[in-house]
C-alpha cells in the first residue's frame, strides 16, 4: 500500500509541476499584454499570481508530506 501512495504522490507532483509551468506562462503572457496596452482587465494579473502561489503551496505541502 505504501508503494501506491508514493506512485500517486509522484504523479501528483509531476502534474502540479506541469500546472505551475502553465500558470507561470499565462502570467508572463498577461504581463506582456499589459505592458503593450492590450490587456483589457489588468485585475487578471492578480488572479494569475494567486494561481501560481496556490500551486506552489500544494507542491511544498507534497514535499513536506514525504
PQR file of N, CA, C, O and H, with PARSE charges and radii, in Angstrom:
ATOM      1  N   UNK A   1       0.805  -1.180   0.000 -0.4000 1.5000
ATOM      2  CA  UNK A   1       0.000   0.000   0.000 -0.0000 2.0000
ATOM      3  C   UNK A   1       0.858   1.256   0.000  0.5500 1.7000
ATOM      4  O   UNK A   1       0.495   2.249  -0.631 -0.5500 1.4000
ATOM      5  N   UNK A   2       1.978   1.232   0.689 -0.4000 1.5000
ATOM      6  CA  UNK A   2       2.849   2.396   0.736 -0.0000 2.0000
ATOM      7  C   UNK A   2       3.410   2.714  -0.651  0.5500 1.7000
ATOM      8  O   UNK A   2       3.610   3.882  -0.985 -0.5500 1.4000
ATOM      9  H   UNK A   2       2.273   0.426   1.202  0.4000 1.0000
ATOM     10  N   UNK A   3       3.665   1.675  -1.464 -0.4000 1.5000
ATOM     11  CA  UNK A   3       4.175   1.905  -2.812 -0.0000 2.0000
ATOM     12  C   UNK A   3       3.155   2.649  -3.660  0.5500 1.7000
ATOM     13  O   UNK A   3       3.521   3.500  -4.470 -0.5500 1.4000
ATOM     14  H   UNK A   3       3.503   0.727  -1.193  0.4000 1.0000
ATOM     15  N   UNK A   4       1.893   2.338  -3.481 -0.4000 1.5000
ATOM     16  CA  UNK A   4       0.841   3.005  -4.245 -0.0000 2.0000
ATOM     17  C   UNK A   4       0.789   4.479  -3.896  0.5500 1.7000
ATOM     18  O   UNK A   4       0.621   5.317  -4.783 -0.5500 1.4000
ATOM     19  H   UNK A   4       1.595   1.647  -2.823  0.4000 1.0000
ATOM     20  N   UNK A   5       0.928   4.811  -2.627 -0.4000 1.5000
ATOM     21  CA  UNK A   5       0.897   6.210  -2.218 -0.0000 2.0000
ATOM     22  C   UNK A   5       2.071   6.979  -2.805  0.5500 1.7000
ATOM     23  O   UNK A   5       1.909   8.119  -3.239 -0.5500 1.4000
ATOM     24  H   UNK A   5       1.065   4.131  -1.907  0.4000 1.0000
ATOM     25  N   UNK A   6       3.246   6.370  -2.824 -0.4000 1.5000
ATOM     26  CA  UNK A   6       4.414   7.039  -3.396 -0.0000 2.0000
ATOM     27  C   UNK A   6       4.209   7.290  -4.884  0.5500 1.7000
ATOM     28  O   UNK A   6       4.550   8.363  -5.382 -0.5500 1.4000
ATOM     29  H   UNK A   6       3.378   5.444  -2.471  0.4000 1.0000
ATOM     30  N   UNK A   7       3.667   6.332  -5.585 -0.4000 1.5000
ATOM     31  CA  UNK A   7       3.416   6.483  -7.013 -0.0000 2.0000
ATOM     32  C   UNK A   7       2.399   7.596  -7.243  0.5500 1.7000
ATOM     33  O   UNK A   7       2.580   8.424  -8.135 -0.5500 1.4000
ATOM     34  H   UNK A   7       3.390   5.460  -5.181  0.4000 1.0000
ATOM     35  N   UNK A   8       1.342   7.624  -6.454 -0.4000 1.5000
ATOM     36  CA  UNK A   8       0.324   8.660  -6.581 -0.0000 2.0000
ATOM     37  C   UNK A   8       0.926  10.027  -6.279  0.5500 1.7000
ATOM     38  O   UNK A   8       0.624  11.006  -6.963 -0.5500 1.4000
ATOM     39  H   UNK A   8       1.194   6.951  -5.728  0.4000 1.0000
ATOM     40  N   UNK A   9       1.771  10.096  -5.265 -0.4000 1.5000
ATOM     41  CA  UNK A   9       2.402  11.357  -4.902 -0.0000 2.0000
ATOM     42  C   UNK A   9       3.294  11.844  -6.034  0.5500 1.7000
ATOM     43  O   UNK A   9       3.272  13.029  -6.368 -0.5500 1.4000
ATOM     44  H   UNK A   9       2.016   9.301  -4.709  0.4000 1.0000
ATOM     45  N   UNK A  10       4.079  10.950  -6.631 -0.4000 1.5000
ATOM     46  CA  UNK A  10       4.944  11.338  -7.733 -0.0000 2.0000
ATOM     47  C   UNK A  10       4.114  11.834  -8.912  0.5500 1.7000
ATOM     48  O   UNK A  10       4.454  12.825  -9.558 -0.5500 1.4000
ATOM     49  H   UNK A  10       4.097   9.988  -6.360  0.4000 1.0000
ATOM     50  N   UNK A  11       3.032  11.130  -9.174 -0.4000 1.5000
ATOM     51  CA  UNK A  11       2.170  11.512 -10.284 -0.0000 2.0000
ATOM     52  C   UNK A  11       1.547  12.874 -10.010  0.5500 1.7000
ATOM     53  O   UNK A  11       1.453  13.712 -10.907 -0.5500 1.4000
ATOM     54  H   UNK A  11       2.757  10.325  -8.649  0.4000 1.0000
ATOM     55  N   UNK A  12       1.126  13.090  -8.780 -0.4000 1.5000
ATOM     56  CA  UNK A  12       0.529  14.359  -8.402 -0.0000 2.0000
ATOM     57  C   UNK A  12       1.566  15.475  -8.471  0.5500 1.7000
ATOM     58  O   UNK A  12       1.272  16.572  -8.946 -0.5500 1.4000
ATOM     59  H   UNK A  12       1.203  12.409  -8.051  0.4000 1.0000
ATOM     60  N   UNK A  13       2.764  15.198  -8.002 -0.4000 1.5000
ATOM     61  CA  UNK A  13       3.815  16.214  -8.024 -0.0000 2.0000
ATOM     62  C   UNK A  13       4.176  16.590  -9.458  0.5500 1.7000
ATOM     63  O   UNK A  13       4.398  17.761  -9.765 -0.5500 1.4000
ATOM     64  H   UNK A  13       3.003  14.307  -7.616  0.4000 1.0000
ATOM     65  N   UNK A  14       4.232  15.604 -10.315 -0.4000 1.5000
ATOM     66  CA  UNK A  14       4.535  15.864 -11.726 -0.0000 2.0000
ATOM     67  C   UNK A  14       3.427  16.707 -12.356  0.5500 1.7000
ATOM     68  O   UNK A  14       3.706  17.642 -13.107 -0.5500 1.4000
ATOM     69  H   UNK A  14       4.052  14.653 -10.065  0.4000 1.0000
ATOM     70  N   UNK A  15       2.192  16.380 -12.055 -0.4000 1.5000
ATOM     71  CA  UNK A  15       1.053  17.135 -12.576 -0.0000 2.0000
ATOM     72  C   UNK A  15       1.088  18.563 -12.057  0.5500 1.7000
ATOM     73  O   UNK A  15       0.832  19.505 -12.806 -0.5500 1.4000
ATOM     74  H   UNK A  15       1.966  15.621 -11.445  0.4000 1.0000
ATOM     75  N   UNK A  16       1.404  18.728 -10.781 -0.4000 1.5000
ATOM     76  CA  UNK A  16       1.486  20.068 -10.203 -0.0000 2.0000
ATOM     77  C   UNK A  16       2.605  20.881 -10.845  0.5500 1.7000
ATOM     78  O   UNK A  16       2.454  22.081 -11.076 -0.5500 1.4000
ATOM     79  H   UNK A  16       1.612  17.962 -10.172  0.4000 1.0000
ATOM     80  N   UNK A  17       3.728  20.225 -11.132 -0.4000 1.5000
ATOM     81  CA  UNK A  17       4.832  20.922 -11.789 -0.0000 2.0000
ATOM     82  C   UNK A  17       4.410  21.408 -13.176  0.5500 1.7000
ATOM     83  O   UNK A  17       4.755  22.519 -13.581 -0.5500 1.4000
ATOM     84  H   UNK A  17       3.851  19.250 -10.944  0.4000 1.0000
ATOM     85  N   UNK A  18       3.664  20.573 -13.901 -0.4000 1.5000
ATOM     86  CA  UNK A  18       3.178  20.952 -15.222 -0.0000 2.0000
ATOM     87  C   UNK A  18       2.189  22.116 -15.115  0.5500 1.7000
ATOM     88  O   UNK A  18       2.224  23.043 -15.925 -0.5500 1.4000
ATOM     89  H   UNK A  18       3.384  19.671 -13.572  0.4000 1.0000
ATOM     90  N   UNK A  19       1.313  22.062 -14.118 -0.4000 1.5000
ATOM     91  CA  UNK A  19       0.360  23.152 -13.913 -0.0000 2.0000
ATOM     92  C   UNK A  19       1.089  24.449 -13.565  0.5500 1.7000
ATOM     93  O   UNK A  19       0.687  25.528 -13.999 -0.5500 1.4000
ATOM     94  H   UNK A  19       1.284  21.310 -13.461  0.4000 1.0000
ATOM     95  N   UNK A  20       2.150  24.342 -12.788 -0.4000 1.5000
ATOM     96  CA  UNK A  20       2.930  25.517 -12.402 -0.0000 2.0000
ATOM     97  C   UNK A  20       3.577  26.154 -13.628  0.5500 1.7000
ATOM     98  O   UNK A  20       3.574  27.376 -13.772 -0.5500 1.4000
ATOM     99  H   UNK A  20       2.477  23.465 -12.434  0.4000 1.0000
ATOM    100  N   UNK A  21       4.122  25.339 -14.494 -0.4000 1.5000
ATOM    101  CA  UNK A  21       4.735  25.853 -15.719 -0.0000 2.0000
ATOM    102  C   UNK A  21       3.695  26.576 -16.565  0.5500 1.7000
ATOM    103  O   UNK A  21       3.954  27.663 -17.081 -0.5500 1.4000
ATOM    104  H   UNK A  21       4.125  24.346 -14.377  0.4000 1.0000
ATOM    105  N   UNK A  22       2.521  25.973 -16.706 -0.4000 1.5000
ATOM    106  CA  UNK A  22       1.447  26.599 -17.485 -0.0000 2.0000
ATOM    107  C   UNK A  22       0.988  27.911 -16.856  0.5500 1.7000
ATOM    108  O   UNK A  22       0.774  28.900 -17.557 -0.5500 1.4000
ATOM    109  H   UNK A  22       2.310  25.090 -16.286  0.4000 1.0000
ATOM    110  N   UNK A  23       0.838  27.915 -15.537 -0.4000 1.5000
ATOM    111  CA  UNK A  23       0.369  29.115 -14.847 -0.0000 2.0000
ATOM    112  C   UNK A  23       1.387  30.247 -14.955  0.5500 1.7000
ATOM    113  O   UNK A  23       1.016  31.406 -15.136 -0.5500 1.4000
ATOM    114  H   UNK A  23       1.011  27.112 -14.968  0.4000 1.0000
ATOM    115  N   UNK A  24       2.661  29.911 -14.845 -0.4000 1.5000
ATOM    116  CA  UNK A  24       3.695  30.940 -14.979 -0.0000 2.0000
ATOM    117  C   UNK A  24       3.741  31.489 -16.401  0.5500 1.7000
ATOM    118  O   UNK A  24       3.974  32.680 -16.607 -0.5500 1.4000
ATOM    119  H   UNK A  24       2.963  28.969 -14.698  0.4000 1.0000
ATOM    120  N   UNK A  25       3.518  30.612 -17.379 -0.4000 1.5000
ATOM    121  CA  UNK A  25       3.489  31.059 -18.773 -0.0000 2.0000
ATOM    122  C   UNK A  25       2.300  32.008 -18.995  0.5500 1.7000
ATOM    123  O   UNK A  25       2.439  33.037 -19.656 -0.5500 1.4000
ATOM    124  H   UNK A  25       3.329  29.644 -17.211  0.4000 1.0000
ATOM    125  N   UNK A  26       1.144  31.657 -18.446 -0.4000 1.5000
ATOM    126  CA  UNK A  26      -0.031  32.516 -18.563 -0.0000 2.0000
ATOM    127  C   UNK A  26       0.231  33.884 -17.925  0.5500 1.7000
ATOM    128  O   UNK A  26      -0.139  34.919 -18.480 -0.5500 1.4000
ATOM    129  H   UNK A  26       1.031  30.821 -17.910  0.4000 1.0000
ATOM    130  N   UNK A  27       0.866  33.876 -16.762 -0.4000 1.5000
ATOM    131  CA  UNK A  27       1.179  35.124 -16.070 -0.0000 2.0000
ATOM    132  C   UNK A  27       2.136  35.978 -16.904  0.5500 1.7000
ATOM    133  O   UNK A  27       1.951  37.189 -17.026 -0.5500 1.4000
ATOM    134  H   UNK A  27       1.166  33.035 -16.310  0.4000 1.0000
ATOM    135  N   UNK A  28       3.145  35.345 -17.469 -0.4000 1.5000
ATOM    136  CA  UNK A  28       4.105  36.067 -18.285 -0.0000 2.0000
ATOM    137  C   UNK A  28       3.429  36.676 -19.517  0.5500 1.7000
ATOM    138  O   UNK A  28       3.688  37.828 -19.866 -0.5500 1.4000
ATOM    139  H   UNK A  28       3.295  34.362 -17.370  0.4000 1.0000
ATOM    140  N   UNK A  29       2.571  35.903 -20.166 -0.4000 1.5000
ATOM    141  CA  UNK A  29       1.842  36.405 -21.332 -0.0000 2.0000
ATOM    142  C   UNK A  29       0.942  37.583 -20.959  0.5500 1.7000
ATOM    143  O   UNK A  29       0.850  38.561 -21.700 -0.5500 1.4000
ATOM    144  H   UNK A  29       2.361  34.968 -19.882  0.4000 1.0000
ATOM    145  N   UNK A  30       0.289  37.484 -19.822 -0.4000 1.5000
ATOM    146  CA  UNK A  30      -0.587  38.569 -19.375 -0.0000 2.0000
ATOM    147  C   UNK A  30       0.225  39.824 -19.053  0.5500 1.7000
ATOM    148  O   UNK A  30      -0.214  40.937 -19.343 -0.5500 1.4000
ATOM    149  H   UNK A  30       0.364  36.689 -19.220  0.4000 1.0000
ATOM    150  N   UNK A  31       1.396  39.651 -18.462 -0.4000 1.5000
ATOM    151  CA  UNK A  31       2.251  40.798 -18.158 -0.0000 2.0000
ATOM    152  C   UNK A  31       2.705  41.488 -19.443  0.5500 1.7000
ATOM    153  O   UNK A  31       2.730  42.716 -19.527 -0.5500 1.4000
ATOM    154  H   UNK A  31       1.753  38.746 -18.227  0.4000 1.0000
ATOM    155  N   UNK A  32       3.063  40.679 -20.443 -0.4000 1.5000
ATOM    156  CA  UNK A  32       3.478  41.252 -21.722 -0.0000 2.0000
ATOM    157  C   UNK A  32       2.325  42.009 -22.373  0.5500 1.7000
ATOM    158  O   UNK A  32       2.521  43.091 -22.926 -0.5500 1.4000
ATOM    159  H   UNK A  32       3.043  39.682 -20.376  0.4000 1.0000
ATOM    160  N   UNK A  33       1.145  41.448 -22.308 -0.4000 1.5000
ATOM    161  CA  UNK A  33      -0.031  42.112 -22.875 -0.0000 2.0000
ATOM    162  C   UNK A  33      -0.326  43.416 -22.139  0.5500 1.7000
ATOM    163  O   UNK A  33      -0.713  44.409 -22.755 -0.5500 1.4000
ATOM    164  H   UNK A  33       0.985  40.569 -21.859  0.4000 1.0000
ATOM    165  N   UNK A  34      -0.143  43.409 -20.843 -0.4000 1.5000
ATOM    166  CA  UNK A  34      -0.389  44.606 -20.041 -0.0000 2.0000
ATOM    167  C   UNK A  34       0.593  45.719 -20.412  0.5500 1.7000
ATOM    168  O   UNK A  34       0.208  46.879 -20.553 -0.5500 1.4000
ATOM    169  H   UNK A  34       0.172  42.603 -20.343  0.4000 1.0000
ATOM    170  N   UNK A  35       1.869  45.347 -20.569 -0.4000 1.5000
ATOM    171  CA  UNK A  35       2.873  46.336 -20.951 -0.0000 2.0000
ATOM    172  C   UNK A  35       2.601  46.915 -22.336  0.5500 1.7000
ATOM    173  O   UNK A  35       2.870  48.088 -22.597 -0.5500 1.4000
ATOM    174  H   UNK A  35       2.182  44.404 -20.454  0.4000 1.0000
ATOM    175  N   UNK A  36       2.060  46.070 -23.221 -0.4000 1.5000
ATOM    176  CA  UNK A  36       1.771  46.516 -24.582 -0.0000 2.0000
ATOM    177  C   UNK A  36       0.461  47.291 -24.666  0.5500 1.7000
ATOM    178  O   UNK A  36       0.150  47.872 -25.706 -0.5500 1.4000
ATOM    179  H   UNK A  36       1.841  45.118 -23.009  0.4000 1.0000
ATOM    180  N   UNK A  37      -0.298  47.304 -23.594 -0.4000 1.5000
ATOM    181  CA  UNK A  37      -1.565  48.015 -23.570 -0.0000 2.0000
ATOM    182  C   UNK A  37      -2.714  47.230 -24.171  0.5500 1.7000
ATOM    183  O   UNK A  37      -3.768  47.797 -24.458 -0.5500 1.4000
ATOM    184  H   UNK A  37      -0.045  46.832 -22.750  0.4000 1.0000
ATOM    185  N   UNK A  38      -2.526  45.943 -24.365 -0.4000 1.5000
ATOM    186  CA  UNK A  38      -3.544  45.093 -24.978 -0.0000 2.0000
ATOM    187  C   UNK A  38      -4.467  44.438 -23.960  0.5500 1.7000
ATOM    188  O   UNK A  38      -5.548  43.967 -24.313 -0.5500 1.4000
ATOM    189  H   UNK A  38      -1.669  45.482 -24.132  0.4000 1.0000
ATOM    190  N   UNK A  39      -4.049  44.407 -22.709 -0.4000 1.5000
ATOM    191  CA  UNK A  39      -4.820  43.724 -21.673 -0.0000 2.0000
ATOM    192  C   UNK A  39      -5.989  44.602 -21.243  0.5500 1.7000
ATOM    193  O   UNK A  39      -5.799  45.717 -20.758 -0.5500 1.4000
ATOM    194  H   UNK A  39      -3.171  44.789 -22.423  0.4000 1.0000
ATOM    195  N   UNK A  40      -7.200  44.085 -21.429 -0.4000 1.5000
ATOM    196  CA  UNK A  40      -8.402  44.859 -21.135 -0.0000 2.0000
ATOM    197  C   UNK A  40      -8.609  44.994 -19.634  0.5500 1.7000
ATOM    198  O   UNK A  40      -8.912  46.079 -19.138 -0.5500 1.4000
ATOM    199  H   UNK A  40      -7.355  43.179 -21.824  0.4000 1.0000
ATOM    200  N   UNK A  41      -8.445  43.885 -18.908 -0.4000 1.5000
ATOM    201  CA  UNK A  41      -8.700  43.870 -17.470 -0.0000 2.0000
ATOM    202  C   UNK A  41      -7.402  43.521 -16.728  0.5500 1.7000
ATOM    203  O   UNK A  41      -7.058  42.343 -16.627 -0.5500 1.4000
ATOM    204  H   UNK A  41      -8.199  43.003 -19.311  0.4000 1.0000
ATOM    205  N   UNK A  42      -6.678  44.513 -16.211 -0.4000 1.5000
ATOM    206  CA  UNK A  42      -5.414  44.226 -15.536 -0.0000 2.0000
ATOM    207  C   UNK A  42      -5.573  43.487 -14.209  0.5500 1.7000
ATOM    208  O   UNK A  42      -4.584  43.035 -13.632 -0.5500 1.4000
ATOM    209  H   UNK A  42      -6.957  45.469 -16.293  0.4000 1.0000
ATOM    210  N   UNK A  43      -6.801  43.361 -13.723 -0.4000 1.5000
ATOM    211  CA  UNK A  43      -7.022  42.633 -12.466 -0.0000 2.0000
ATOM    212  C   UNK A  43      -6.745  41.140 -12.618  0.5500 1.7000
ATOM    213  O   UNK A  43      -6.578  40.443 -11.617 -0.5500 1.4000
ATOM    214  H   UNK A  43      -7.604  43.728 -14.191  0.4000 1.0000
ATOM    215  N   UNK A  44      -6.695  40.641 -13.841 -0.4000 1.5000
ATOM    216  CA  UNK A  44      -6.419  39.221 -14.044 -0.0000 2.0000
ATOM    217  C   UNK A  44      -4.992  38.871 -13.635  0.5500 1.7000
ATOM    218  O   UNK A  44      -4.696  37.713 -13.340 -0.5500 1.4000
ATOM    219  H   UNK A  44      -6.830  41.208 -14.654  0.4000 1.0000
ATOM    220  N   UNK A  45      -4.103  39.869 -13.617 -0.4000 1.5000
ATOM    221  CA  UNK A  45      -2.723  39.617 -13.192 -0.0000 2.0000
ATOM    222  C   UNK A  45      -2.689  39.087 -11.763  0.5500 1.7000
ATOM    223  O   UNK A  45      -1.943  38.156 -11.460 -0.5500 1.4000
ATOM    224  H   UNK A  45      -4.343  40.809 -13.858  0.4000 1.0000
ATOM    225  N   UNK A  46      -3.485  39.669 -10.902 -0.4000 1.5000
ATOM    226  CA  UNK A  46      -3.557  39.200  -9.519 -0.0000 2.0000
ATOM    227  C   UNK A  46      -4.077  37.781  -9.429  0.5500 1.7000
ATOM    228  O   UNK A  46      -3.625  36.995  -8.596 -0.5500 1.4000
ATOM    229  H   UNK A  46      -4.092  40.425 -11.149  0.4000 1.0000
ATOM    230  N   UNK A  47      -5.028  37.457 -10.288 -0.4000 1.5000
ATOM    231  CA  UNK A  47      -5.567  36.097 -10.321 -0.0000 2.0000
ATOM    232  C   UNK A  47      -4.523  35.083 -10.737  0.5500 1.7000
ATOM    233  O   UNK A  47      -4.443  33.989 -10.177 -0.5500 1.4000
ATOM    234  H   UNK A  47      -5.395  38.096 -10.965  0.4000 1.0000
ATOM    235  N   UNK A  48      -3.712  35.459 -11.738 -0.4000 1.5000
ATOM    236  CA  UNK A  48      -2.645  34.557 -12.181 -0.0000 2.0000
ATOM    237  C   UNK A  48      -1.591  34.378 -11.091  0.5500 1.7000
ATOM    238  O   UNK A  48      -1.109  33.268 -10.863 -0.5500 1.4000
ATOM    239  H   UNK A  48      -3.776  36.347 -12.193  0.4000 1.0000
ATOM    240  N   UNK A  49      -1.235  35.478 -10.417 -0.4000 1.5000
ATOM    241  CA  UNK A  49      -0.256  35.370  -9.329 -0.0000 2.0000
ATOM    242  C   UNK A  49      -0.787  34.478  -8.205  0.5500 1.7000
ATOM    243  O   UNK A  49      -0.048  33.684  -7.624 -0.5500 1.4000
ATOM    244  H   UNK A  49      -1.626  36.379 -10.602  0.4000 1.0000
ATOM    245  N   UNK A  50      -2.074  34.621  -7.914 -0.4000 1.5000
ATOM    246  CA  UNK A  50      -2.699  33.811  -6.868 -0.0000 2.0000
ATOM    247  C   UNK A  50      -2.677  32.335  -7.254  0.5500 1.7000
ATOM    248  O   UNK A  50      -2.410  31.468  -6.422 -0.5500 1.4000
ATOM    249  H   UNK A  50      -2.675  35.266  -8.386  0.4000 1.0000
ATOM    250  N   UNK A  51      -2.959  32.062  -8.521 -0.4000 1.5000
ATOM    251  CA  UNK A  51      -2.960  30.679  -9.007 -0.0000 2.0000
ATOM    252  C   UNK A  51      -1.567  30.058  -8.875  0.5500 1.7000
ATOM    253  O   UNK A  51      -1.430  28.911  -8.451 -0.5500 1.4000
ATOM    254  H   UNK A  51      -3.176  32.766  -9.198  0.4000 1.0000
ATOM    255  N   UNK A  52      -0.537  30.823  -9.242 -0.4000 1.5000
ATOM    256  CA  UNK A  52       0.844  30.338  -9.117 -0.0000 2.0000
ATOM    257  C   UNK A  52       1.164  30.049  -7.654  0.5500 1.7000
ATOM    258  O   UNK A  52       1.757  29.019  -7.334 -0.5500 1.4000
ATOM    259  H   UNK A  52      -0.648  31.755  -9.587  0.4000 1.0000
ATOM    260  N   UNK A  53       0.770  30.957  -6.773 -0.4000 1.5000
ATOM    261  CA  UNK A  53       1.045  30.776  -5.340 -0.0000 2.0000
ATOM    262  C   UNK A  53       0.334  29.545  -4.784  0.5500 1.7000
ATOM    263  O   UNK A  53       0.907  28.812  -3.979 -0.5500 1.4000
ATOM    264  H   UNK A  53       0.287  31.793  -7.033  0.4000 1.0000
ATOM    265  N   UNK A  54      -0.902  29.314  -5.206 -0.4000 1.5000
ATOM    266  CA  UNK A  54      -1.651  28.147  -4.732 -0.0000 2.0000
ATOM    267  C   UNK A  54      -0.991  26.857  -5.176  0.5500 1.7000
ATOM    268  O   UNK A  54      -0.893  25.908  -4.398 -0.5500 1.4000
ATOM    269  H   UNK A  54      -1.368  29.910  -5.860  0.4000 1.0000
ATOM    270  N   UNK A  55      -0.539  26.813  -6.414 -0.4000 1.5000
ATOM    271  CA  UNK A  55       0.116  25.600  -6.921 -0.0000 2.0000
ATOM    272  C   UNK A  55       1.425  25.368  -6.182  0.5500 1.7000
ATOM    273  O   UNK A  55       1.740  24.235  -5.816 -0.5500 1.4000
ATOM    274  H   UNK A  55      -0.619  27.584  -7.046  0.4000 1.0000
ATOM    275  N   UNK A  56       2.192  26.439  -5.960 -0.4000 1.5000
ATOM    276  CA  UNK A  56       3.457  26.291  -5.239 -0.0000 2.0000
ATOM    277  C   UNK A  56       3.222  25.819  -3.809  0.5500 1.7000
ATOM    278  O   UNK A  56       4.014  25.042  -3.277 -0.5500 1.4000
ATOM    279  H   UNK A  56       1.935  27.358  -6.257  0.4000 1.0000
ATOM    280  N   UNK A  57       2.151  26.276  -3.188 -0.4000 1.5000
ATOM    281  CA  UNK A  57       1.814  25.838  -1.833 -0.0000 2.0000
ATOM    282  C   UNK A  57       1.505  24.341  -1.823  0.5500 1.7000
ATOM    283  O   UNK A  57       1.932  23.621  -0.921 -0.5500 1.4000
ATOM    284  H   UNK A  57       1.508  26.908  -3.620  0.4000 1.0000
ATOM    285  N   UNK A  58       0.757  23.876  -2.832 -0.4000 1.5000
ATOM    286  CA  UNK A  58       0.448  22.450  -2.927 -0.0000 2.0000
ATOM    287  C   UNK A  58       1.714  21.628  -3.127  0.5500 1.7000
ATOM    288  O   UNK A  58       1.864  20.559  -2.535 -0.5500 1.4000
ATOM    289  H   UNK A  58       0.410  24.462  -3.565  0.4000 1.0000
ATOM    290  N   UNK A  59       2.618  22.121  -3.953 -0.4000 1.5000
ATOM    291  CA  UNK A  59       3.879  21.397  -4.201 -0.0000 2.0000
ATOM    292  C   UNK A  59       4.691  21.305  -2.911  0.5500 1.7000
ATOM    293  O   UNK A  59       5.224  20.245  -2.582 -0.5500 1.4000
ATOM    294  H   UNK A  59       2.497  22.989  -4.433  0.4000 1.0000
ATOM    295  N   UNK A  60       4.780  22.412  -2.188 -0.4000 1.5000
ATOM    296  CA  UNK A  60       5.536  22.401  -0.920 -0.0000 2.0000
ATOM    297  C   UNK A  60       4.893  21.484   0.105  0.5500 1.7000
ATOM    298  O   UNK A  60       5.597  20.834   0.878 -0.5500 1.4000
ATOM    299  H   UNK A  60       4.347  23.272  -2.456  0.4000 1.0000
ATOM    300  N   UNK A  61       3.561  21.419   0.125 -0.4000 1.5000
ATOM    301  CA  UNK A  61       2.862  20.529   1.055 -0.0000 2.0000
ATOM    302  C   UNK A  61       3.154  19.074   0.697  0.5500 1.7000
ATOM    303  O   UNK A  61       3.322  18.238   1.584 -0.5500 1.4000
ATOM    304  H   UNK A  61       2.989  21.947  -0.502  0.4000 1.0000
ATOM    305  N   UNK A  62       3.215  18.768  -0.602 -0.4000 1.5000
ATOM    306  CA  UNK A  62       3.542  17.401  -1.048 -0.0000 2.0000
ATOM    307  C   UNK A  62       4.949  17.023  -0.610  0.5500 1.7000
ATOM    308  O   UNK A  62       5.183  15.899  -0.167 -0.5500 1.4000
ATOM    309  H   UNK A  62       3.079  19.447  -1.323  0.4000 1.0000
ATOM    310  N   UNK A  63       5.886  17.958  -0.732 -0.4000 1.5000
ATOM    311  CA  UNK A  63       7.281  17.681  -0.360 -0.0000 2.0000
ATOM    312  C   UNK A  63       7.414  17.450   1.141  0.5500 1.7000
ATOM    313  O   UNK A  63       8.187  16.596   1.575 -0.5500 1.4000
ATOM    314  H   UNK A  63       5.696  18.872  -1.093  0.4000 1.0000
ATOM    315  N   UNK A  64       6.660  18.210   1.932 -0.4000 1.5000
ATOM    316  CA  UNK A  64       6.728  18.055   3.374 -0.0000 2.0000
ATOM    317  C   UNK A  64       6.050  16.771   3.834  0.5500 1.7000
ATOM    318  O   UNK A  64       6.400  16.228   4.882 -0.5500 1.4000
ATOM    319  H   UNK A  64       6.032  18.904   1.579  0.4000 1.0000
ATOM    320  N   UNK A  65       5.093  16.287   3.069 -0.4000 1.5000
ATOM    321  CA  UNK A  65       4.374  15.076   3.428 -0.0000 2.0000
ATOM    322  C   UNK A  65       5.259  13.834   3.256  0.5500 1.7000
ATOM    323  O   UNK A  65       4.999  12.788   3.851 -0.5500 1.4000
ATOM    324  H   UNK A  65       4.809  16.729   2.218  0.4000 1.0000
ATOM    325  N   UNK A  66       6.285  13.962   2.450 -0.4000 1.5000
ATOM    326  CA  UNK A  66       7.164  12.809   2.198 -0.0000 2.0000
ATOM    327  C   UNK A  66       7.991  12.458   3.369  0.5500 1.7000
ATOM    328  O   UNK A  66       8.778  11.513   3.309 -0.5500 1.4000
ATOM    329  H   UNK A  66       6.496  14.811   1.966  0.4000 1.0000
TER
END
